[in-house]
PDB file of N, CA, C and O in Angstrom:
ATOM      1  N   MET A  10      28.996   1.005  -0.349  1.00 92.00           N
ATOM      2  CA  MET A  10      28.773  -0.131  -0.529  1.00 92.00           C
ATOM      3  C   MET A  10      29.650  -1.258  -0.275  1.00 92.00           C
ATOM      4  O   MET A  10      30.328  -2.038  -0.530  1.00 92.00           O
ATOM      5  N   THR A  11      28.629  -2.275   0.473  1.00 94.00           N
ATOM      6  CA  THR A  11      30.099  -3.686   0.755  1.00 94.00           C
ATOM      7  C   THR A  11      29.893  -4.445  -0.511  1.00 94.00           C
ATOM      8  O   THR A  11      28.964  -4.562  -1.186  1.00 94.00           O
ATOM      9  N   THR A  12      30.999  -5.541   0.050  1.00 94.00           N
ATOM     10  CA  THR A  12      30.926  -6.802  -0.978  1.00 94.00           C
ATOM     11  C   THR A  12      29.553  -7.223  -1.001  1.00 94.00           C
ATOM     12  O   THR A  12      29.005  -8.089  -1.495  1.00 94.00           O
ATOM     13  N   GLU A  13      28.970  -7.980   0.296  1.00 93.00           N
ATOM     14  CA  GLU A  13      27.909  -8.636   0.272  1.00 93.00           C
ATOM     15  C   GLU A  13      26.243  -7.766  -0.537  1.00 93.00           C
ATOM     16  O   GLU A  13      25.571  -9.097  -1.193  1.00 93.00           O
ATOM     17  N   ARG A  14      26.671  -6.260  -0.772  1.00 95.00           N
ATOM     18  CA  ARG A  14      26.015  -5.855  -0.658  1.00 95.00           C
ATOM     19  C   ARG A  14      25.946  -6.438  -2.726  1.00 95.00           C
ATOM     20  O   ARG A  14      24.825  -5.823  -3.008  1.00 95.00           O
ATOM     21  N   TRP A  15      26.804  -5.634  -3.131  1.00 96.00           N
ATOM     22  CA  TRP A  15      27.615  -5.411  -4.274  1.00 96.00           C
ATOM     23  C   TRP A  15      27.016  -7.187  -4.989  1.00 96.00           C
ATOM     24  O   TRP A  15      26.639  -7.752  -6.155  1.00 96.00           O
ATOM     25  N   VAL A  16      27.364  -8.105  -4.640  1.00 96.00           N
ATOM     26  CA  VAL A  16      27.291  -9.304  -4.272  1.00 96.00           C
ATOM     27  C   VAL A  16      25.693  -9.594  -5.071  1.00 96.00           C
ATOM     28  O   VAL A  16      25.476 -10.142  -6.096  1.00 96.00           O
ATOM     29  N   ARG A  17      24.763  -9.527  -4.055  1.00 95.00           N
ATOM     30  CA  ARG A  17      23.482  -9.830  -3.703  1.00 95.00           C
ATOM     31  C   ARG A  17      22.845  -8.743  -5.509  1.00 95.00           C
ATOM     32  O   ARG A  17      21.919  -9.358  -5.921  1.00 95.00           O
ATOM     33  N   ILE A  18      23.501  -7.897  -5.742  1.00 97.00           N
ATOM     34  CA  ILE A  18      22.411  -7.174  -7.217  1.00 97.00           C
ATOM     35  C   ILE A  18      23.277  -7.550  -7.692  1.00 97.00           C
ATOM     36  O   ILE A  18      22.484  -7.858  -9.010  1.00 97.00           O
ATOM     37  N   VAL A  19      24.339  -8.154  -8.286  1.00 97.00           N
ATOM     38  CA  VAL A  19      24.851  -9.044  -9.418  1.00 97.00           C
ATOM     39  C   VAL A  19      24.309  -9.808  -9.496  1.00 97.00           C
ATOM     40  O   VAL A  19      24.513 -10.343 -11.030  1.00 97.00           O
ATOM     41  N   ALA A  20      24.092 -10.913  -8.816  1.00 96.00           N
ATOM     42  CA  ALA A  20      23.810 -12.341  -9.138  1.00 96.00           C
ATOM     43  C   ALA A  20      22.169 -11.800  -9.323  1.00 96.00           C
ATOM     44  O   ALA A  20      21.955 -12.218  -9.911  1.00 96.00           O
ATOM     45  N   GLY A  21      20.982 -11.020  -9.171  1.00 97.00           N
ATOM     46  CA  GLY A  21      19.974  -9.822  -9.085  1.00 97.00           C
ATOM     47  C   GLY A  21      19.489 -10.316 -10.883  1.00 97.00           C
ATOM     48  O   GLY A  21      18.525 -10.465 -11.279  1.00 97.00           O
ATOM     49  N   PHE A  22      20.481  -9.097 -10.786  1.00 98.00           N
ATOM     50  CA  PHE A  22      20.996  -8.293 -12.323  1.00 98.00           C
ATOM     51  C   PHE A  22      21.043  -9.295 -13.092  1.00 98.00           C
ATOM     52  O   PHE A  22      20.671  -9.816 -14.949  1.00 98.00           O
ATOM     53  N   PHE A  23      22.354 -10.953 -12.470  1.00 97.00           N
ATOM     54  CA  PHE A  23      21.881 -11.247 -13.648  1.00 97.00           C
ATOM     55  C   PHE A  23      21.438 -13.209 -13.794  1.00 97.00           C
ATOM     56  O   PHE A  23      21.317 -13.403 -15.120  1.00 97.00           O
ATOM     57  N   VAL A  24      20.223 -12.883 -13.032  1.00 97.00           N
ATOM     58  CA  VAL A  24      19.193 -13.954 -12.437  1.00 97.00           C
ATOM     59  C   VAL A  24      18.523 -13.051 -14.205  1.00 97.00           C
ATOM     60  O   VAL A  24      17.428 -14.224 -15.019  1.00 97.00           O
ATOM     61  N   LEU A  25      17.820 -11.417 -13.567  1.00 97.00           N
ATOM     62  CA  LEU A  25      16.615 -11.240 -14.069  1.00 97.00           C
ATOM     63  C   LEU A  25      17.227 -10.812 -15.520  1.00 97.00           C
ATOM     64  O   LEU A  25      16.684 -11.049 -16.733  1.00 97.00           O
ATOM     65  N   LEU A  26      18.426 -10.892 -16.408  1.00 97.00           N
ATOM     66  CA  LEU A  26      18.956  -9.979 -17.441  1.00 97.00           C
ATOM     67  C   LEU A  26      19.655 -12.317 -18.263  1.00 97.00           C
ATOM     68  O   LEU A  26      18.683 -11.922 -19.309  1.00 97.00           O
ATOM     69  N   SER A  27      20.076 -13.038 -17.403  1.00 97.00           N
ATOM     70  CA  SER A  27      19.217 -14.285 -18.100  1.00 97.00           C
ATOM     71  C   SER A  27      18.446 -14.470 -18.350  1.00 97.00           C
ATOM     72  O   SER A  27      18.038 -15.952 -19.188  1.00 97.00           O
ATOM     73  N   LEU A  28      16.690 -14.997 -17.819  1.00 96.00           N
ATOM     74  CA  LEU A  28      15.269 -14.911 -17.486  1.00 96.00           C
ATOM     75  C   LEU A  28      15.237 -14.184 -18.827  1.00 96.00           C
ATOM     76  O   LEU A  28      14.401 -14.688 -19.474  1.00 96.00           O
ATOM     77  N   SER A  29      15.052 -12.970 -18.827  1.00 97.00           N
ATOM     78  CA  SER A  29      15.742 -12.510 -20.125  1.00 97.00           C
ATOM     79  C   SER A  29      15.234 -12.465 -21.430  1.00 97.00           C
ATOM     80  O   SER A  29      14.832 -12.254 -22.341  1.00 97.00           O
ATOM     81  N   LEU A  30      16.245 -13.074 -21.258  1.00 97.00           N
ATOM     82  CA  LEU A  30      17.071 -13.723 -22.767  1.00 97.00           C
ATOM     83  C   LEU A  30      17.116 -15.029 -22.954  1.00 97.00           C
ATOM     84  O   LEU A  30      17.237 -15.751 -24.048  1.00 97.00           O
ATOM     85  N   GLY A  31      16.347 -15.708 -22.059  1.00 97.00           N
ATOM     86  CA  GLY A  31      15.937 -16.895 -22.524  1.00 97.00           C
ATOM     87  C   GLY A  31      15.031 -17.647 -21.700  1.00 97.00           C
ATOM     88  O   GLY A  31      14.765 -18.758 -22.000  1.00 97.00           O
ATOM     89  N   ALA A  32      14.508 -16.434 -21.455  1.00 96.00           N
ATOM     90  CA  ALA A  32      12.474 -17.310 -21.896  1.00 96.00           C
ATOM     91  C   ALA A  32      11.619 -16.891 -22.636  1.00 96.00           C
ATOM     92  O   ALA A  32      12.055 -15.425 -23.457  1.00 96.00           O
ATOM     93  N   GLU A  33      11.367 -17.912 -23.979  1.00 96.00           N
ATOM     94  CA  GLU A  33      10.153 -17.670 -25.148  1.00 96.00           C
ATOM     95  C   GLU A  33      10.039 -15.856 -25.001  1.00 96.00           C
ATOM     96  O   GLU A  33       9.416 -15.972 -25.581  1.00 96.00           O
ATOM     97  N   ALA A  34       9.059 -16.069 -23.548  1.00 95.00           N
ATOM     98  CA  ALA A  34       7.865 -14.898 -23.683  1.00 95.00           C
ATOM     99  C   ALA A  34       7.909 -13.197 -23.441  1.00 95.00           C
ATOM    100  O   ALA A  34       7.681 -12.851 -23.961  1.00 95.00           O
ATOM    101  N   SER A  35       9.624 -13.567 -23.769  1.00 95.00           N
ATOM    102  CA  SER A  35      10.590 -12.409 -23.317  1.00 95.00           C
ATOM    103  C   SER A  35      10.699 -11.335 -23.961  1.00 95.00           C
ATOM    104  O   SER A  35      11.061 -12.179 -25.997  1.00 95.00           O
ATOM    105  N   PRO A  36      10.138 -10.084 -24.736  1.00 96.00           N
ATOM    106  CA  PRO A  36      10.800  -9.717 -25.875  1.00 96.00           C
ATOM    107  C   PRO A  36      12.338 -10.114 -26.021  1.00 96.00           C
ATOM    108  O   PRO A  36      12.387  -9.029 -27.077  1.00 96.00           O
ATOM    109  N   LEU A  37      13.041  -9.578 -24.660  1.00 96.00           N
ATOM    110  CA  LEU A  37      14.224  -9.530 -25.426  1.00 96.00           C
ATOM    111  C   LEU A  37      14.446 -11.183 -25.782  1.00 96.00           C
ATOM    112  O   LEU A  37      16.284 -11.606 -25.963  1.00 96.00           O
ATOM    113  N   PHE A  38      13.762 -12.430 -25.875  1.00 97.00           N
ATOM    114  CA  PHE A  38      14.392 -13.799 -26.105  1.00 97.00           C
ATOM    115  C   PHE A  38      15.555 -13.357 -27.223  1.00 97.00           C
ATOM    116  O   PHE A  38      15.570 -13.621 -28.018  1.00 97.00           O
ATOM    117  N   VAL A  39      16.619 -14.731 -26.643  1.00 96.00           N
ATOM    118  CA  VAL A  39      17.805 -14.419 -27.709  1.00 96.00           C
ATOM    119  C   VAL A  39      17.690 -16.543 -28.067  1.00 96.00           C
ATOM    120  O   VAL A  39      17.453 -17.214 -28.865  1.00 96.00           O
ATOM    121  N   ASN A  40      18.105 -17.102 -26.431  1.00 96.00           N
ATOM    122  CA  ASN A  40      18.359 -18.789 -26.992  1.00 96.00           C
ATOM    123  C   ASN A  40      18.047 -18.949 -25.844  1.00 96.00           C
ATOM    124  O   ASN A  40      18.099 -18.228 -25.168  1.00 96.00           O
ATOM    125  N   ALA A  41      17.381 -20.044 -25.811  1.00 97.00           N
ATOM    126  CA  ALA A  41      17.363 -20.982 -24.067  1.00 97.00           C
ATOM    127  C   ALA A  41      18.375 -21.421 -23.670  1.00 97.00           C
ATOM    128  O   ALA A  41      18.363 -21.706 -22.154  1.00 97.00           O
ATOM    129  N   ASN A  42      19.455 -21.106 -24.757  1.00 97.00           N
ATOM    130  CA  ASN A  42      20.646 -21.703 -23.563  1.00 97.00           C
ATOM    131  C   ASN A  42      20.619 -20.225 -22.370  1.00 97.00           C
ATOM    132  O   ASN A  42      21.188 -21.315 -21.665  1.00 97.00           O
ATOM    133  N   TRP A  43      19.850 -19.257 -22.805  1.00 97.00           N
ATOM    134  CA  TRP A  43      20.966 -18.443 -21.772  1.00 97.00           C
ATOM    135  C   TRP A  43      19.929 -19.480 -20.153  1.00 97.00           C
ATOM    136  O   TRP A  43      21.048 -18.236 -19.200  1.00 97.00           O
ATOM    137  N   LEU A  44      18.937 -19.841 -19.963  1.00 97.00           N
ATOM    138  CA  LEU A  44      18.732 -19.761 -18.753  1.00 97.00           C
ATOM    139  C   LEU A  44      19.851 -21.188 -18.157  1.00 97.00           C
ATOM    140  O   LEU A  44      20.188 -21.729 -16.706  1.00 97.00           O
ATOM    141  N   TRP A  45      20.478 -21.526 -18.852  1.00 97.00           N
ATOM    142  CA  TRP A  45      21.817 -22.343 -17.816  1.00 97.00           C
ATOM    143  C   TRP A  45      22.152 -21.588 -17.044  1.00 97.00           C
ATOM    144  O   TRP A  45      22.775 -21.807 -16.038  1.00 97.00           O
ATOM    145  N   PHE A  46      22.408 -20.293 -17.700  1.00 97.00           N
ATOM    146  CA  PHE A  46      23.236 -19.349 -16.883  1.00 97.00           C
ATOM    147  C   PHE A  46      22.358 -19.283 -15.498  1.00 97.00           C
ATOM    148  O   PHE A  46      23.941 -18.567 -14.365  1.00 97.00           O
ATOM    149  N   THR A  47      21.331 -18.178 -15.301  1.00 96.00           N
ATOM    150  CA  THR A  47      20.519 -18.622 -14.784  1.00 96.00           C
ATOM    151  C   THR A  47      20.655 -19.744 -13.314  1.00 96.00           C
ATOM    152  O   THR A  47      21.073 -19.309 -12.624  1.00 96.00           O
ATOM    153  N   ALA A  48      20.938 -21.270 -14.308  1.00 97.00           N
ATOM    154  CA  ALA A  48      21.666 -22.158 -12.936  1.00 97.00           C
ATOM    155  C   ALA A  48      22.175 -22.242 -12.203  1.00 97.00           C
ATOM    156  O   ALA A  48      22.542 -22.338 -11.858  1.00 97.00           O
ATOM    157  N   PHE A  49      23.606 -21.293 -13.225  1.00 96.00           N
ATOM    158  CA  PHE A  49      25.119 -21.068 -12.654  1.00 96.00           C
ATOM    159  C   PHE A  49      25.086 -20.431 -11.474  1.00 96.00           C
ATOM    160  O   PHE A  49      25.193 -20.360 -10.102  1.00 96.00           O
ATOM    161  N   VAL A  50      24.016 -19.380 -11.483  1.00 96.00           N
ATOM    162  CA  VAL A  50      24.419 -18.341 -10.487  1.00 96.00           C
ATOM    163  C   VAL A  50      23.829 -18.438  -9.756  1.00 96.00           C
ATOM    164  O   VAL A  50      24.152 -18.830  -8.065  1.00 96.00           O
ATOM    165  N   GLY A  51      22.128 -19.300 -10.070  1.00 96.00           N
ATOM    166  CA  GLY A  51      21.858 -19.747  -8.854  1.00 96.00           C
ATOM    167  C   GLY A  51      22.447 -21.069  -8.206  1.00 96.00           C
ATOM    168  O   GLY A  51      22.288 -21.125  -6.219  1.00 96.00           O
ATOM    169  N   ALA A  52      23.623 -22.090  -8.932  1.00 96.00           N
ATOM    170  CA  ALA A  52      24.471 -22.729  -8.199  1.00 96.00           C
ATOM    171  C   ALA A  52      25.063 -22.582  -7.218  1.00 96.00           C
ATOM    172  O   ALA A  52      25.739 -22.695  -6.532  1.00 96.00           O
ATOM    173  N   ASN A  53      26.143 -21.389  -7.832  1.00 96.00           N
ATOM    174  CA  ASN A  53      26.705 -20.509  -7.063  1.00 96.00           C
ATOM    175  C   ASN A  53      26.757 -19.457  -6.038  1.00 96.00           C
ATOM    176  O   ASN A  53      27.679 -20.155  -4.688  1.00 96.00           O
ATOM    177  N   LEU A  54      25.547 -19.347  -5.649  1.00 95.00           N
ATOM    178  CA  LEU A  54      24.477 -18.524  -5.040  1.00 95.00           C
ATOM    179  C   LEU A  54      24.282 -19.810  -3.549  1.00 95.00           C
ATOM    180  O   LEU A  54      24.657 -19.739  -2.074  1.00 95.00           O
ATOM    181  N   PHE A  55      24.085 -20.770  -4.145  1.00 96.00           N
ATOM    182  CA  PHE A  55      23.649 -21.885  -3.327  1.00 96.00           C
ATOM    183  C   PHE A  55      24.728 -22.926  -2.460  1.00 96.00           C
ATOM    184  O   PHE A  55      24.794 -22.498  -1.260  1.00 96.00           O
ATOM    185  N   GLN A  56      26.159 -22.726  -3.309  1.00 96.00           N
ATOM    186  CA  GLN A  56      27.326 -23.412  -2.388  1.00 96.00           C
ATOM    187  C   GLN A  56      27.637 -22.809  -1.979  1.00 96.00           C
ATOM    188  O   GLN A  56      28.408 -23.250  -1.126  1.00 96.00           O
ATOM    189  N   SER A  57      27.657 -20.840  -1.675  1.00 95.00           N
ATOM    190  CA  SER A  57      28.659 -20.404  -0.744  1.00 95.00           C
ATOM    191  C   SER A  57      27.780 -20.409  -0.248  1.00 95.00           C
ATOM    192  O   SER A  57      28.353 -19.623   1.259  1.00 95.00           O
ATOM    193  N   GLY A  58      26.692 -20.469   0.376  1.00 94.00           N
ATOM    194  CA  GLY A  58      25.806 -20.276   1.424  1.00 94.00           C
ATOM    195  C   GLY A  58      26.249 -21.052   2.128  1.00 94.00           C
ATOM    196  O   GLY A  58      26.468 -21.049   3.521  1.00 94.00           O
ATOM    197  N   PHE A  59      26.825 -22.447   1.950  1.00 96.00           N
ATOM    198  CA  PHE A  59      27.490 -23.519   2.960  1.00 96.00           C
ATOM    199  C   PHE A  59      29.163 -23.257   3.025  1.00 96.00           C
ATOM    200  O   PHE A  59      29.897 -23.096   3.608  1.00 96.00           O
ATOM    201  N   THR A  60      29.923 -23.223   1.951  1.00 96.00           N
ATOM    202  CA  THR A  60      31.109 -22.750   2.063  1.00 96.00           C
ATOM    203  C   THR A  60      32.235 -21.748   2.324  1.00 96.00           C
ATOM    204  O   THR A  60      32.618 -21.504   2.054  1.00 96.00           O
ATOM    205  N   ARG A  61      31.628 -20.997   2.016  1.00 91.00           N
ATOM    206  CA  ARG A  61      31.697 -19.001   2.506  1.00 91.00           C
ATOM    207  C   ARG A  61      32.343 -18.724   0.913  1.00 91.00           C
ATOM    208  O   ARG A  61      33.251 -18.191   1.118  1.00 91.00           O
ATOM    209  N   ILE A  62      32.746 -19.639  -0.204  1.00 94.00           N
ATOM    210  CA  ILE A  62      33.895 -19.495  -1.462  1.00 94.00           C
ATOM    211  C   ILE A  62      32.542 -18.595  -1.887  1.00 94.00           C
ATOM    212  O   ILE A  62      31.555 -18.694  -2.711  1.00 94.00           O
ATOM    213  N   CYS A  63      33.283 -17.942  -2.774  1.00 94.00           N
ATOM    214  CA  CYS A  63      32.455 -15.987  -3.476  1.00 94.00           C
ATOM    215  C   CYS A  63      33.698 -16.230  -4.184  1.00 94.00           C
ATOM    216  O   CYS A  63      34.072 -15.074  -4.428  1.00 94.00           O
ATOM    217  N   PRO A  64      33.403 -16.490  -5.764  1.00 93.00           N
ATOM    218  CA  PRO A  64      34.366 -15.620  -6.456  1.00 93.00           C
ATOM    219  C   PRO A  64      34.237 -14.013  -6.556  1.00 93.00           C
ATOM    220  O   PRO A  64      34.608 -13.796  -7.243  1.00 93.00           O
ATOM    221  N   LEU A  65      33.447 -13.855  -6.870  1.00 94.00           N
ATOM    222  CA  LEU A  65      32.653 -12.572  -7.315  1.00 94.00           C
ATOM    223  C   LEU A  65      32.769 -11.819  -6.219  1.00 94.00           C
ATOM    224  O   LEU A  65      33.554  -9.971  -6.164  1.00 94.00           O
ATOM    225  N   GLU A  66      32.940 -11.850  -4.358  1.00 94.00           N
ATOM    226  CA  GLU A  66      33.314 -11.483  -3.479  1.00 94.00           C
ATOM    227  C   GLU A  66      34.904 -11.072  -3.723  1.00 94.00           C
ATOM    228  O   GLU A  66      35.505 -10.643  -3.010  1.00 94.00           O
ATOM    229  N   SER A  67      35.500 -12.707  -3.842  1.00 94.00           N
ATOM    230  CA  SER A  67      37.217 -11.945  -4.319  1.00 94.00           C
ATOM    231  C   SER A  67      37.667 -11.473  -4.541  1.00 94.00           C
ATOM    232  O   SER A  67      38.967 -10.668  -4.161  1.00 94.00           O
ATOM    233  N   ILE A  68      37.135 -10.788  -5.947  1.00 95.00           N
ATOM    234  CA  ILE A  68      37.117 -10.293  -7.191  1.00 95.00           C
ATOM    235  C   ILE A  68      37.034  -8.560  -6.258  1.00 95.00           C
ATOM    236  O   ILE A  68      37.835  -7.498  -6.969  1.00 95.00           O
ATOM    237  N   LEU A  69      36.022  -8.806  -5.926  1.00 95.00           N
ATOM    238  CA  LEU A  69      35.381  -7.108  -5.224  1.00 95.00           C
ATOM    239  C   LEU A  69      36.420  -6.541  -3.972  1.00 95.00           C
ATOM    240  O   LEU A  69      37.016  -5.561  -4.076  1.00 95.00           O
ATOM    241  N   ARG A  70      37.038  -8.086  -3.035  1.00 94.00           N
ATOM    242  CA  ARG A  70      37.673  -7.354  -2.041  1.00 94.00           C
ATOM    243  C   ARG A  70      38.999  -7.222  -2.620  1.00 94.00           C
ATOM    244  O   ARG A  70      40.052  -6.463  -2.430  1.00 94.00           O
ATOM    245  N   LYS A  71      39.640  -8.444  -4.286  1.00 96.00           N
ATOM    246  CA  LYS A  71      40.807  -7.363  -4.170  1.00 96.00           C
ATOM    247  C   LYS A  71      40.968  -5.873  -4.912  1.00 96.00           C
ATOM    248  O   LYS A  71      41.812  -5.442  -5.381  1.00 96.00           O
ATOM    249  N   LEU A  72      39.396  -5.421  -5.384  1.00 96.00           N
ATOM    250  CA  LEU A  72      39.510  -4.402  -5.655  1.00 96.00           C
ATOM    251  C   LEU A  72      39.514  -2.920  -4.882  1.00 96.00           C
ATOM    252  O   LEU A  72      39.372  -1.983  -5.017  1.00 96.00           O
ATOM    253  N   GLY A  73      39.529  -3.671  -3.560  1.00 95.00           N
ATOM    254  CA  GLY A  73      38.519  -2.026  -2.566  1.00 95.00           C
ATOM    255  C   GLY A  73      38.141  -2.669  -1.708  1.00 95.00           C
ATOM    256  O   GLY A  73      37.950  -1.885  -1.323  1.00 95.00           O
ATOM    257  N   VAL A  74      36.684  -3.131  -2.058  1.00 95.00           N
ATOM    258  CA  VAL A  74      35.667  -2.909  -2.170  1.00 95.00           C
ATOM    259  C   VAL A  74      35.850  -3.922  -0.613  1.00 95.00           C
ATOM    260  O   VAL A  74      36.148  -4.572   0.084  1.00 95.00           O
ATOM    261  N   LYS A  75      34.971  -2.867   0.692  1.00 94.00           N
ATOM    262  CA  LYS A  75      34.564  -3.808   2.005  1.00 94.00           C
ATOM    263  C   LYS A  75      33.965  -4.374   2.013  1.00 94.00           C
ATOM    264  O   LYS A  75      33.359  -4.355   1.665  1.00 94.00           O
ATOM    265  N   SER A  76      34.397  -5.514   3.148  1.00 90.00           N
ATOM    266  CA  SER A  76      33.006  -6.476   3.242  1.00 90.00           C
ATOM    267  C   SER A  76      32.260  -5.827   5.186  1.00 90.00           C
ATOM    268  O   SER A  76      32.291  -4.985   5.424  1.00 90.00           O
ATOM    269  N   ALA A  77      31.354  -6.669   5.190  1.00 86.00           N
ATOM    270  CA  ALA A  77      30.088  -5.510   5.854  1.00 86.00           C
ATOM    271  C   ALA A  77      31.295  -6.299   7.132  1.00 86.00           C
ATOM    272  O   ALA A  77      31.271  -4.515   7.977  1.00 86.00           O
ATOM    273  N   CYS A  78      31.659  -6.752   8.066  1.00 85.00           N
ATOM    274  CA  CYS A  78      32.661  -7.508   8.687  1.00 85.00           C
ATOM    275  C   CYS A  78      33.682  -5.785   9.091  1.00 85.00           C
ATOM    276  O   CYS A  78      33.919  -5.848  10.304  1.00 85.00           O
ATOM    277  N   ASP A  79      34.317  -5.761   8.003  1.00 79.00           N
ATOM    278  CA  ASP A  79      35.424  -5.194   7.896  1.00 79.00           C
ATOM    279  C   ASP A  79      34.651  -3.118   7.432  1.00 79.00           C
ATOM    280  O   ASP A  79      35.439  -2.155   7.846  1.00 79.00           O
ATOM    281  N   ALA A  80      33.658  -2.874   6.932  1.00 62.00           N
ATOM    282  CA  ALA A  80      32.941  -1.582   6.661  1.00 62.00           C
ATOM    283  C   ALA A  80      32.242  -1.326   8.875  1.00 62.00           C
ATOM    284  O   ALA A  80      32.580   0.532   8.362  1.00 62.00           O
ATOM    285  N   GLY A  81      32.405  -1.529   9.012  1.00 61.00           N
ATOM    286  CA  GLY A  81      31.463  -2.004  10.775  1.00 61.00           C
ATOM    287  C   GLY A  81      32.380  -0.700  11.761  1.00 61.00           C
ATOM    288  O   GLY A  81      32.421  -0.093  12.705  1.00 61.00           O
TER     289      GLY A  81
END
């Protein structure tokens, strides 16, 4: 898998996890402050769309995961 796919998978997982921990209707509810983590992930995805700077993608590249440009 490429770094781009990993970023989408991890971001989606973090959003779903933080929503399940922060939404009062969830059986996994802990505290509403978990919604700040959801906002952080969303803001990071938003800014990376413009700047092409993604911390997770940098970490994955250092771990040897290829990007779509390298894998093709």
